[in-house]
Short mmCIF file of C-alpha atoms in Angstrom, two decimals:
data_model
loop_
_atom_site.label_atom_id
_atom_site.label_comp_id
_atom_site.label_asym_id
_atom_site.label_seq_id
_atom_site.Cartn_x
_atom_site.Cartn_y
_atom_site.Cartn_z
CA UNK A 1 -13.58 -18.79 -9.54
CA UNK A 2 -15.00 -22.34 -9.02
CA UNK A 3 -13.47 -23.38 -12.69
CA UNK A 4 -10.03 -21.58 -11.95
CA UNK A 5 -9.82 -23.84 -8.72
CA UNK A 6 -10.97 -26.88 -10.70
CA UNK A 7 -7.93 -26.04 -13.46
CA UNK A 8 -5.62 -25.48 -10.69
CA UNK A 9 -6.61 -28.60 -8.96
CA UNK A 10 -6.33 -30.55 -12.29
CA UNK A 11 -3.12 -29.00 -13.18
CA UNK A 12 -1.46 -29.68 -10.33
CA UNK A 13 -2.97 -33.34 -9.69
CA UNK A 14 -1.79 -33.87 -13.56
CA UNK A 15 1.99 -32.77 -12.44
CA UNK A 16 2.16 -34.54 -9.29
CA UNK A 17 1.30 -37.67 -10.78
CA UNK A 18 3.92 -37.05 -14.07
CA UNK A 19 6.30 -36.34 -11.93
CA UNK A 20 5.48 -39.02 -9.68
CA UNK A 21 5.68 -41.89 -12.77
CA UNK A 22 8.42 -40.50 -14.50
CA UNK A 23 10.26 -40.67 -10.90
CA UNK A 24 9.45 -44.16 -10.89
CA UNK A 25 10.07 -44.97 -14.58
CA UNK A 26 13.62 -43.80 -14.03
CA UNK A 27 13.73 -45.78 -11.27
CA UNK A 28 12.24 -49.08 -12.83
CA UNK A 29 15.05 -48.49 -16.17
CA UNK A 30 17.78 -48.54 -13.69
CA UNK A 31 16.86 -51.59 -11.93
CA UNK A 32 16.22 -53.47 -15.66
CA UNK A 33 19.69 -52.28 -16.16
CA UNK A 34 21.19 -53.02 -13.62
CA UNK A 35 19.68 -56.54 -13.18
CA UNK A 36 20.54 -57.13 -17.48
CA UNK A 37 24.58 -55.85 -16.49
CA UNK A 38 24.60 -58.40 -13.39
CA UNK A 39 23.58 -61.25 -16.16
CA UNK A 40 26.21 -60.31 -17.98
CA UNK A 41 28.42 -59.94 -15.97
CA UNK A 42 27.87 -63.38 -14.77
CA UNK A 43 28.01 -65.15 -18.12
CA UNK A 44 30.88 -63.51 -19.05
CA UNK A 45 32.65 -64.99 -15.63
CA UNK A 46 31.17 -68.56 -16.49
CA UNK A 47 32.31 -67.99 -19.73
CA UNK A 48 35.56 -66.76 -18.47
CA UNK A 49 35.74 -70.07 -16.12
CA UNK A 50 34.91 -72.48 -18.71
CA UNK A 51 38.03 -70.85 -21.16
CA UNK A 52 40.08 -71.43 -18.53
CA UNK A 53 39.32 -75.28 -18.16
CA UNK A 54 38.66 -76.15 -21.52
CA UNK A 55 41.77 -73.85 -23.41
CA UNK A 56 42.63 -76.51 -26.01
CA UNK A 57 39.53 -78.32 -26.28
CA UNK A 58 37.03 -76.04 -28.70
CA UNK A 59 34.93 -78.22 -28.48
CA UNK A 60 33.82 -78.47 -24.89
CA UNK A 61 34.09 -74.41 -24.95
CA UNK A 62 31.02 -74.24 -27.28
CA UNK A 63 29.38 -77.11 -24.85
CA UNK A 64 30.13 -74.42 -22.46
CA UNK A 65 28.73 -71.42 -24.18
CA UNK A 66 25.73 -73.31 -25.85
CA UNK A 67 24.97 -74.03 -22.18
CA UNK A 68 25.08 -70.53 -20.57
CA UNK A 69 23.43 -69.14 -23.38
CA UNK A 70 20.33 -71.54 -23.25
CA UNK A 71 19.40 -70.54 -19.98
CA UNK A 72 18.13 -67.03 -20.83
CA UNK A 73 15.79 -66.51 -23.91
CA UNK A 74 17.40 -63.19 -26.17
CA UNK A 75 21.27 -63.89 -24.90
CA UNK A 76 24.02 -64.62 -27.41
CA UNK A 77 27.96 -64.95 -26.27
CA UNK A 78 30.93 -65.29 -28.41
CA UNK A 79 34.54 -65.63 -28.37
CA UNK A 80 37.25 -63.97 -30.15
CA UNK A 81 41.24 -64.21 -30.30
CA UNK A 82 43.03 -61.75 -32.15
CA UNK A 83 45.09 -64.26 -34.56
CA UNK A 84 42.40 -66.60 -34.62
CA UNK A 85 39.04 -64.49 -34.57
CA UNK A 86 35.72 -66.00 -33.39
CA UNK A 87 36.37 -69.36 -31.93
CA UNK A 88 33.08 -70.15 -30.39
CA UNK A 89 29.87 -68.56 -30.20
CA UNK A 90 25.99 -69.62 -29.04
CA UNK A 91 23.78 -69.80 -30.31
CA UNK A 92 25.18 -70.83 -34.05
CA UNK A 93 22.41 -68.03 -35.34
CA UNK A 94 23.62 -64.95 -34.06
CA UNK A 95 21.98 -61.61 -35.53
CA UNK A 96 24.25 -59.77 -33.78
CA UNK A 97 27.31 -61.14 -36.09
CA UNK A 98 25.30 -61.72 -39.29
CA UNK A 99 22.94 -59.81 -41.30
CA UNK A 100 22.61 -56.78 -43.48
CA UNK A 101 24.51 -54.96 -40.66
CA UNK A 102 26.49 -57.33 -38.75
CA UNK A 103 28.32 -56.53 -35.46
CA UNK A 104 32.25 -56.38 -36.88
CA UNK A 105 33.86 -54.53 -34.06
CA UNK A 106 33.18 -53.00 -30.38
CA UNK A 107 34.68 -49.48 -29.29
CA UNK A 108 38.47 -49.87 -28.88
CA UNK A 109 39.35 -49.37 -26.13
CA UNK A 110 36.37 -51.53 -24.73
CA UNK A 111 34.01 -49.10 -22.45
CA UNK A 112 33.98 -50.44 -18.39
CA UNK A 113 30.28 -50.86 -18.41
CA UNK A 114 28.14 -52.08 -20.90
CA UNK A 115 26.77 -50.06 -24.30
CA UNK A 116 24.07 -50.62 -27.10
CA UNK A 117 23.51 -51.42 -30.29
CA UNK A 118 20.99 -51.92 -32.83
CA UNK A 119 20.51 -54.46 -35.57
CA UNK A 120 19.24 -53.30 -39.28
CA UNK A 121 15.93 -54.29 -38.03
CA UNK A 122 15.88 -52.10 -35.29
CA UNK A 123 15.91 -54.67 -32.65
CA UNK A 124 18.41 -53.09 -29.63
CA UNK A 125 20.93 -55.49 -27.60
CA UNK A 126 22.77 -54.71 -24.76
CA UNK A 127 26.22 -55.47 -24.75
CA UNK A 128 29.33 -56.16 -22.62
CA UNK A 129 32.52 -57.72 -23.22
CA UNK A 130 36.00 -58.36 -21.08
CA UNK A 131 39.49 -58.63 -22.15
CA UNK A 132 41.33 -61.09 -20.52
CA UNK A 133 44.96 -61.56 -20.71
CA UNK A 134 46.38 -65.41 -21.76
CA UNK A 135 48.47 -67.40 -23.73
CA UNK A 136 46.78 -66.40 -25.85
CA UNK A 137 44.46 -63.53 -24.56
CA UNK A 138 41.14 -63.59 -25.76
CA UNK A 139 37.60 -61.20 -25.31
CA UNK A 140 34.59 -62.75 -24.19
CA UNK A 141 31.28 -60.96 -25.67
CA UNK A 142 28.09 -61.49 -24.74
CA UNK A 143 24.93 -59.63 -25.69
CA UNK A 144 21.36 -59.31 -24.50
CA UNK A 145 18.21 -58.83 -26.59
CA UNK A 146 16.10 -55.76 -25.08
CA UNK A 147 13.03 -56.67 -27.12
CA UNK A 148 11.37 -57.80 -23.77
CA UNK A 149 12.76 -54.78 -21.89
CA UNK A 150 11.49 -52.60 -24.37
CA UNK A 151 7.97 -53.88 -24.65
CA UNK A 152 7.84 -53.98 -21.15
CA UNK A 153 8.59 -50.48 -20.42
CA UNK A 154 6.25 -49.21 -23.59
CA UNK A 155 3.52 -51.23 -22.03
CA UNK A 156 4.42 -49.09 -18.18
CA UNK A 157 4.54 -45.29 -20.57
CA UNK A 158 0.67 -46.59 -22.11
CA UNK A 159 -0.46 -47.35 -18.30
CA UNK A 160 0.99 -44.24 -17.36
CA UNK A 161 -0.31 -42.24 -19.92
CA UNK A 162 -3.74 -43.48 -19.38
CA UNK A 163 -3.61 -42.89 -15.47
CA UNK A 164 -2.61 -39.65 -16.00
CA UNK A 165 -5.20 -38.94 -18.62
CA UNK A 166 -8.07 -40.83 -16.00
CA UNK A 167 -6.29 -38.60 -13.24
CA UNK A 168 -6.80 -35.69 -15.21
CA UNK A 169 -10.29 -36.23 -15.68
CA UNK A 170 -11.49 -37.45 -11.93
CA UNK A 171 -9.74 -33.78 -11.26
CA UNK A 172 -11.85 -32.01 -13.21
CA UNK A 173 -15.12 -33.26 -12.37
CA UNK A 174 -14.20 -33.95 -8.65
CA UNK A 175 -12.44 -30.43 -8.71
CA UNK A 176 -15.44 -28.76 -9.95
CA UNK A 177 -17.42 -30.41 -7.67
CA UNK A 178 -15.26 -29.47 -4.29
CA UNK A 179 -15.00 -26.11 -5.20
CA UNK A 180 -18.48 -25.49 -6.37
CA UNK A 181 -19.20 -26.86 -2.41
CA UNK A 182 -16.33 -24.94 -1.07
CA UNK A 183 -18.13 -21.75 -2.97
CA UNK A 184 -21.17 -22.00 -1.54
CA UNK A 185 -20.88 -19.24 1.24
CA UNK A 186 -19.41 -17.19 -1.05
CA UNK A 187 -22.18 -17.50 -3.65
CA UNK A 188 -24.56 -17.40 0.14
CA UNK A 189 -22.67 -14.11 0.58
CA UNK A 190 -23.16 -12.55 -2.53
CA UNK A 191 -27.29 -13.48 -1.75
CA UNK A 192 -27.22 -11.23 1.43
CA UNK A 193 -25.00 -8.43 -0.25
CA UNK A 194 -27.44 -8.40 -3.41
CA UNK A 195 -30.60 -8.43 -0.92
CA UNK A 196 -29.42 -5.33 0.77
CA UNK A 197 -30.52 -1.72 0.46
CA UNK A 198 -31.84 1.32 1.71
CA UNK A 199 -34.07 -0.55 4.07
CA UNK A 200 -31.70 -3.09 5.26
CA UNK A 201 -28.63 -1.13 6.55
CA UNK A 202 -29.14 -2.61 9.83
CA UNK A 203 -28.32 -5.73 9.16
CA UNK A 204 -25.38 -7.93 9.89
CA UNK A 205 -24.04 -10.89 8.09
CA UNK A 206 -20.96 -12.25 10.97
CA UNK A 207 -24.16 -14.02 13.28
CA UNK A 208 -23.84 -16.27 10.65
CA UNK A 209 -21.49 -19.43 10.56
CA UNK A 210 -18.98 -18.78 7.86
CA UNK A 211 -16.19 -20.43 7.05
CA UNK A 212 -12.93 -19.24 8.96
CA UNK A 213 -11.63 -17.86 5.58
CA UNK A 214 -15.22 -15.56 5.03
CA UNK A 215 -14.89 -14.37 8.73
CA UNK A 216 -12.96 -11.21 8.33
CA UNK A 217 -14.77 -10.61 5.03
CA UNK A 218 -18.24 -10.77 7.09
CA UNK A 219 -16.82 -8.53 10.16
CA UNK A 220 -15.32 -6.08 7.79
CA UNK A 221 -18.78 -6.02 5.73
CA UNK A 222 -20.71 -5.32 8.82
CA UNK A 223 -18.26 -2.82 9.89
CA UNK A 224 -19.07 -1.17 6.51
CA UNK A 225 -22.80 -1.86 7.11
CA UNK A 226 -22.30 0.31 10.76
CA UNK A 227 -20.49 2.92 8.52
CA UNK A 228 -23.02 3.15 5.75
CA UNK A 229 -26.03 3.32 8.26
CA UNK A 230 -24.39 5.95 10.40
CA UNK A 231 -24.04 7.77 7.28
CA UNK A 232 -27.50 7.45 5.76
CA UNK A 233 -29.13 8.34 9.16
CA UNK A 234 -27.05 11.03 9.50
CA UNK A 235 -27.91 12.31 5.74
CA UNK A 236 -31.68 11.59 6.73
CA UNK A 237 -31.53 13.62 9.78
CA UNK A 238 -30.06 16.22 8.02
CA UNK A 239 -32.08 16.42 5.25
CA UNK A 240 -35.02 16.71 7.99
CA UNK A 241 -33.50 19.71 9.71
CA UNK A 242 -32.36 21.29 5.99
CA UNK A 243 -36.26 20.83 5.20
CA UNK A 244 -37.89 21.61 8.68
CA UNK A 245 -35.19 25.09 9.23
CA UNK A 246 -36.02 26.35 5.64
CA UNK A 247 -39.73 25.89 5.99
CA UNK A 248 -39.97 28.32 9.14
CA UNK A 249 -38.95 31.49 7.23
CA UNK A 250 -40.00 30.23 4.11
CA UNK A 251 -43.69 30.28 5.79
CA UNK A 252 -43.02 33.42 7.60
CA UNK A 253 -42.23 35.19 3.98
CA UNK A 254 -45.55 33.40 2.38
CA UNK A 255 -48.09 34.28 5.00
CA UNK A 256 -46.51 38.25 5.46
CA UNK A 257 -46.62 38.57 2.00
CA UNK A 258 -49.96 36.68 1.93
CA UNK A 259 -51.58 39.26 4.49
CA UNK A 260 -49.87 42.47 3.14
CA UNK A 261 -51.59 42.11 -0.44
CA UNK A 262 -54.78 40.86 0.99
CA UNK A 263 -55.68 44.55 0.74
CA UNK A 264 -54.12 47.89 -0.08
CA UNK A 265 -51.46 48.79 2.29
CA UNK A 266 -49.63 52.37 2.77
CA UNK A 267 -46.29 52.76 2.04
CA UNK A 268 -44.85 52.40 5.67
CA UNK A 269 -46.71 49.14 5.89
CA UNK A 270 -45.11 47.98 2.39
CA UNK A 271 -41.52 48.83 3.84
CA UNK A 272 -42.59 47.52 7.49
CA UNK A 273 -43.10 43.59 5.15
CA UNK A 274 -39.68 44.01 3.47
CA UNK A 275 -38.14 44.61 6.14
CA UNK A 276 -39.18 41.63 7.81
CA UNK A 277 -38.77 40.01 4.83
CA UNK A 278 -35.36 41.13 4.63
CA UNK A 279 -34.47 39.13 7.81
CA UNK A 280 -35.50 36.37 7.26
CA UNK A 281 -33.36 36.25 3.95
CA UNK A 282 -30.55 37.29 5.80
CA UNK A 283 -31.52 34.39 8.17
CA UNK A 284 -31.96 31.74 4.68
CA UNK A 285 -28.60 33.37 3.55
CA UNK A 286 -26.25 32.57 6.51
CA UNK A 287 -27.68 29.62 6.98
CA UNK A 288 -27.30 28.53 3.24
CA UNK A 289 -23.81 30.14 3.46
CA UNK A 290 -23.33 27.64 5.97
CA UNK A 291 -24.37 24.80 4.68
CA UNK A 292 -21.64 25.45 1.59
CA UNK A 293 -19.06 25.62 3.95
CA UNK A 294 -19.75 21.98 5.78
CA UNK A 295 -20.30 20.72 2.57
CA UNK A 296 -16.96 21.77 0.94
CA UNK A 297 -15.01 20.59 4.54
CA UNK A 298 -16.06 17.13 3.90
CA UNK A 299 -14.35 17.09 0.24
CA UNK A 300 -11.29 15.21 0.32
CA UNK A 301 -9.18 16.77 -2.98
CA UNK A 302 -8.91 20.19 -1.14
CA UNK A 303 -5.61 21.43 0.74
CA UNK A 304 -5.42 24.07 2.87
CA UNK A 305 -3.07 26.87 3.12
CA UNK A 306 -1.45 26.95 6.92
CA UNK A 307 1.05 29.90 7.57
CA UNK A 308 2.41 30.42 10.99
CA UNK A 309 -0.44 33.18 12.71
CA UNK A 310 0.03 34.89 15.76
CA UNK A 311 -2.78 33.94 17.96
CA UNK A 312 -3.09 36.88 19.75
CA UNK A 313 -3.04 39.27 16.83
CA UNK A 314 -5.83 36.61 15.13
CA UNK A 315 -7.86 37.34 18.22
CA UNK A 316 -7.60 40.88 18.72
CA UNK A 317 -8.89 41.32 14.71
CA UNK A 318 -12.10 38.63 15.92
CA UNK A 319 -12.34 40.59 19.29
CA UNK A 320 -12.02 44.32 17.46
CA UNK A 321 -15.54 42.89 15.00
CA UNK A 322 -17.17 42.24 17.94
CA UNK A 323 -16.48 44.62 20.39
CA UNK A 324 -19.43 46.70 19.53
CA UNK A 325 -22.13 44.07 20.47
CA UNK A 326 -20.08 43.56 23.95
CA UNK A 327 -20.37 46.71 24.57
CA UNK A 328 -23.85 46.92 23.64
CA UNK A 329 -24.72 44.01 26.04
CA UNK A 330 -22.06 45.30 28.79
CA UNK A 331 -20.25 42.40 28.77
CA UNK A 332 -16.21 42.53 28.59
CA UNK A 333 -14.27 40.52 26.22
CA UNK A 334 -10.96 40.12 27.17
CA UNK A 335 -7.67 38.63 24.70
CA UNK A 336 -5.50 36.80 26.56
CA UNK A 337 -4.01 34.59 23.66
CA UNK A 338 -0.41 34.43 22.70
CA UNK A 339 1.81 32.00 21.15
CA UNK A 340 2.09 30.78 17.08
CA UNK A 341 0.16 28.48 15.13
CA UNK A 342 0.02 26.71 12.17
CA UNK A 343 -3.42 26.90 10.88
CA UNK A 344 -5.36 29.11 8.12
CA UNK A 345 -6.09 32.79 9.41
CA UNK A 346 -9.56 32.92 7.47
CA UNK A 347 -10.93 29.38 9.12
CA UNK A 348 -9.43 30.42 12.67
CA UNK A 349 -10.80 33.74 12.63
CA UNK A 350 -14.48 31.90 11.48
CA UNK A 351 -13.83 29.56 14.68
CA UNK A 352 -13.29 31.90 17.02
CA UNK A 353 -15.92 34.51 15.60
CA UNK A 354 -18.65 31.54 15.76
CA UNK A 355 -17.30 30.80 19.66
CA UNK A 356 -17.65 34.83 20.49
CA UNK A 357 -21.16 35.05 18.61
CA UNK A 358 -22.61 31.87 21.09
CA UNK A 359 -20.69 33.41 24.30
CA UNK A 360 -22.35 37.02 24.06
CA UNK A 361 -25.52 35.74 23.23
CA UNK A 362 -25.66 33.78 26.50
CA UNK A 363 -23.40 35.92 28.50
CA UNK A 364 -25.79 38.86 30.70
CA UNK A 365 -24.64 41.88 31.70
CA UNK A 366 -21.71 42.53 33.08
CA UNK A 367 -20.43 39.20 32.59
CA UNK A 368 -16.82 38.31 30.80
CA UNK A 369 -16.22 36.42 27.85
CA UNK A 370 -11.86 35.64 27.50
CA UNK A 371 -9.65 34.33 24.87
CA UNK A 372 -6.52 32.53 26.62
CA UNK A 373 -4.09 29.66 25.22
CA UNK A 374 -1.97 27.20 26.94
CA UNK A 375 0.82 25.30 25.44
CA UNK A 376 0.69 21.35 26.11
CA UNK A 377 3.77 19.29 24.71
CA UNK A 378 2.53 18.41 21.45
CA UNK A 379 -0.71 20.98 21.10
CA UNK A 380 -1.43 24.33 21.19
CA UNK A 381 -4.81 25.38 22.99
CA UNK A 382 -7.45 28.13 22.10
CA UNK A 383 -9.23 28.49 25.32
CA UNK A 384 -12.63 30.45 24.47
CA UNK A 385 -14.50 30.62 28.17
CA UNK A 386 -17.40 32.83 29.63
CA UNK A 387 -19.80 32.84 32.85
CA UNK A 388 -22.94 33.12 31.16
CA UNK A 389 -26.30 31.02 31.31
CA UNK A 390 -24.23 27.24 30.37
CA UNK A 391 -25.91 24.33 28.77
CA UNK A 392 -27.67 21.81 30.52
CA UNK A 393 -26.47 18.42 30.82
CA UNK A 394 -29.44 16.82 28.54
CA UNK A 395 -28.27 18.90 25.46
CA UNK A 396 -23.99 18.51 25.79
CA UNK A 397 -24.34 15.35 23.76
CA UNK A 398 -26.30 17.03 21.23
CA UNK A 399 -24.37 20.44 21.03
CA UNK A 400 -21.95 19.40 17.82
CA UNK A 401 -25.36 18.64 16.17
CA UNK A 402 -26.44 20.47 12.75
CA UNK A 403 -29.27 22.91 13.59
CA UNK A 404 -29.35 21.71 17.14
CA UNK A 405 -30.06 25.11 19.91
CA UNK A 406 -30.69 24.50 23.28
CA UNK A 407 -32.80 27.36 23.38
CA UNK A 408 -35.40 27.00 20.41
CA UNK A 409 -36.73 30.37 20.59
CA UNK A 410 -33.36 31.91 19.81
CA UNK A 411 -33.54 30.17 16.76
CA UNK A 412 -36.94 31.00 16.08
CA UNK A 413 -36.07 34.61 16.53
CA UNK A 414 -33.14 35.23 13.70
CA UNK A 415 -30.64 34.89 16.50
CA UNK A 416 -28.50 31.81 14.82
CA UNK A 417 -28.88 28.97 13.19
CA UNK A 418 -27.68 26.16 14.97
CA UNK A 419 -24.21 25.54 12.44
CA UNK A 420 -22.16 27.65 14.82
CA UNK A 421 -20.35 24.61 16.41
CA UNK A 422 -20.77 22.36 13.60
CA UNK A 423 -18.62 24.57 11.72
CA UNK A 424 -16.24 25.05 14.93
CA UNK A 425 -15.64 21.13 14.65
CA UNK A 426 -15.25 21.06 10.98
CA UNK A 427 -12.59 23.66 11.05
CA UNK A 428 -10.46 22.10 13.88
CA UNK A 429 -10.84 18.70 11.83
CA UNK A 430 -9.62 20.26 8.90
CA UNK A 431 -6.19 21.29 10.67
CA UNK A 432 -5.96 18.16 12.05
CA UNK A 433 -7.06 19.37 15.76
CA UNK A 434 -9.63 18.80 18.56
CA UNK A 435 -12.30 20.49 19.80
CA UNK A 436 -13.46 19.85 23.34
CA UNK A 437 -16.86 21.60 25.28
CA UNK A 438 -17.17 21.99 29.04
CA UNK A 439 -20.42 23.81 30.64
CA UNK A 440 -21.82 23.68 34.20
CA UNK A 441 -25.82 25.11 33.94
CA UNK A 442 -25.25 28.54 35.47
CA UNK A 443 -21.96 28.84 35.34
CA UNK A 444 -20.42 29.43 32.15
CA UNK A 445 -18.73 27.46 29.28
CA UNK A 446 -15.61 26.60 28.54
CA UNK A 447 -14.55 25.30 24.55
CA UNK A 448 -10.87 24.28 23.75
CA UNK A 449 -9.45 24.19 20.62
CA UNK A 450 -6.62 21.86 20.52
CA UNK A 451 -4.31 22.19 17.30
CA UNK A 452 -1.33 20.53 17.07
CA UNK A 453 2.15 21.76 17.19
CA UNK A 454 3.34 20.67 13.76
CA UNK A 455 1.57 21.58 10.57
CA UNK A 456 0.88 19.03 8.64
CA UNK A 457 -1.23 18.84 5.41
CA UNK A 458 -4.86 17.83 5.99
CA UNK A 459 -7.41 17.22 3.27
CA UNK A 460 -9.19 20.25 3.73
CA UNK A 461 -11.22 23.36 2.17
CA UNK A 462 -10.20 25.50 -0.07
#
């Protein structure tokens, strides 16, 4: 980057100053030519003047001419009639009239400004001559020799071509060196971002004095920092609770096994261990069964299918599954739900299933667990409530938490395995919705799901 900026620099300081001197060449060829046509202008009016006195004396004309052209070095005037041709000219060596290509005629008619021409040997003249009108008329000519003009302005395109060559090379080594200091936090940044790792999520690079331009760069970096670290400790933690839940049973199946062939054991006893054992795999294979599912939700290339359902006819199917264990634990569960919905009928049906499974467990006898919606303007709300045992206010903020129950024992005992509302939340994110918990220790619980009113395509499970 630092040599990009240094070509850059040393292009553009090479263009500004061309530009710059061929601006001012232009400007210093128009003032040479326009200072050589006011000279010649002005001998051709002496000239002019001294013709006028001196019409029948030839002589004093080329006293006249010999004097007007001695006063500039390089300037050579003559005069022509038509019948008579040249009748005076100064000085008497002219290379303009003699030579291997001698000056015979000028452009008829004559041009209003002056013109060039060159001699055999190269050497350039400038030029101008006047008709005048008489008795008899004559044209005056008189030329200029550009040899100084041209050496001159060859000696301004060497000094210009040498500044610009001198320019070009103070860019490059005082480019280099500007932007090699102007890179400096940048190279300073790359140190931190190289030094970082597992370790060192926590850090943050904005305390530091950056330049304005590195600012953003360091407050978006840190902002990625926040986002990496959130991550990684929340892949740590649940790595943790993936290793700590699957040790339990995974003990429980060593040390029955471990005591049941310590010695013979009758039959009964022998189908008494699988049994057991039999839980707990049921226990490893929900909970593994659930871990595939909040693993899949948080792949981004999946869509997911959303018909129009009819939530009352999705609840009665969840409510008709678990009717039996209400009844069992004399608690009523009562569908109140109406209304349409875009969303997917199998993920809805696993939402509300995982919301009755948590109610009845904590609901006692002869409590009520109901299924109601409300329509808001833009949202459509599942309303899943009961007035069972509640949470307490320590564990709300920890409820949406993989693995996370309240009441440990539960867990201990086969009775879930703390992905219910994990899985709730993943499911409403995947339709684009809300979830929302209320509980009062005692009282009951309350869980919303908010989905919105029009479907729209959310990267999702399949």
């Amino acid at each position: 980057m630092a040599v990009r900026l240094t070509l850059w620099y040393a292009l553009l300081s090479v263009v500004l100053i061309s530009a710059a001197g061929s601006a001012l060449y232009r400007v210093l060829v128009d003032q040479l030519r326009h200072a050589d046509n006011q000279i010649l202008a002005g001998k051709i009016t002496a000239v002019h003047t001294a013709l006028g006195h001196h019409a029948g004396n030839t002589k004093a004309l080329r006293h006249e001419t010999r004097l007007e052209a001695s006063t500039i070095r390089g300037v050579y005037i003559w005069v022509s009639r038509p019948a008579e041709g040249i009748i005076t000219r100064s000085p008497s060596s002219n290379p303009i009239l003699e030579g291997p290509r001698p000056f015979v005629g000028s452009p008829a008619p004559l041009p209003e400004k002056e013109w060039k021409w060159a001699a055999a040997n190269g050497q350039r003249y400038r030029i101008m001559a006047r008709n005048y009108a008489g008795n008899p008329p004559a044209t005056i000519y008189v030329a200029m020799s550009m040899a100084q003009e041209d050496h001159f302005l060859a000696a301004y395109r060497r000094a210009l071509l040498l500044a610009v060559v001198l320019a070009l090379l103070v860019a490059l080594g005082a480019g280099y060196l500007i932007a090699r200091r102007g890179m400096r936090p940048v190279a300073r940044l790359a140190e931190i971002v190289d030094e970082l790792g597992a370790g060192q999520l926590h850090r943050r690079v904005a305390d530091e004095h950056w330049p304005r331009e590195l600012r953003t760069l360091a407050a978006n970096f840190d902002r990625l920092l926040g986002r990496l670290e959130t991550s990684f400790n929340r892949i740590s933690r649940f790595s943790a609770d993936i290793a700590h839940e699957l040790r339990t049973p995974l003990h429980i199946l060593r040390g029955e096994a471990e005591i049941t062939l310590s010695r013979r054991r009758s039959p009964a006893e022998y189908q008494a261990c699988i049994e057991s054992a039999m839980e707990e795999y049921g226990r490893l294979s929900g909970m593994v069964d659930a871990l595939l599912f909040l693993a899949r939700a948080e792949q981004p290339d999946a869509r997911l299918d959303k018909p129009m359902l009819d939530v009352r006819e999705e609840a009665a199917a969840v409510c008709a599954f678990y009717q039996a264990m209400a009844d069992e634990q004399d608690v009523a569960l009562i569908n109140e739900a109406g209304g349409l919905v875009a969303a997917n009928s199998g993920l809805l049906r696993r939402a509300l299933g995982n919301l009755l499974d948590n109610a009845l467990r904590h609901t006692p006898a002869g409590g009520r667990v109901c299924i109601r919606t409300t329509i808001q303007p833009s949202l459509l709300q599942v309303i899943v409530s009961d007035n069972g045992s509640g949470i307490t206010p320590e564990d709300l903020p920890f409820v949406w938490d993989r693995f996370y129950c309240a009441d440990a024992a539960r867990l201990r005992q086969g009775q879930g395995t703390g992905l219910g509302l994990a899985i709730v939340r993943s499911i409403m994110q995947l339709h684009g919705g809300e979830v929302a918990l209320q509980s009062e220790l005692g009282r009951g619980t309350t869980v919303t799901l908010s989905f919105p009113m029009i479907a729209t395509e959310t990267p999702v499970l399949r």
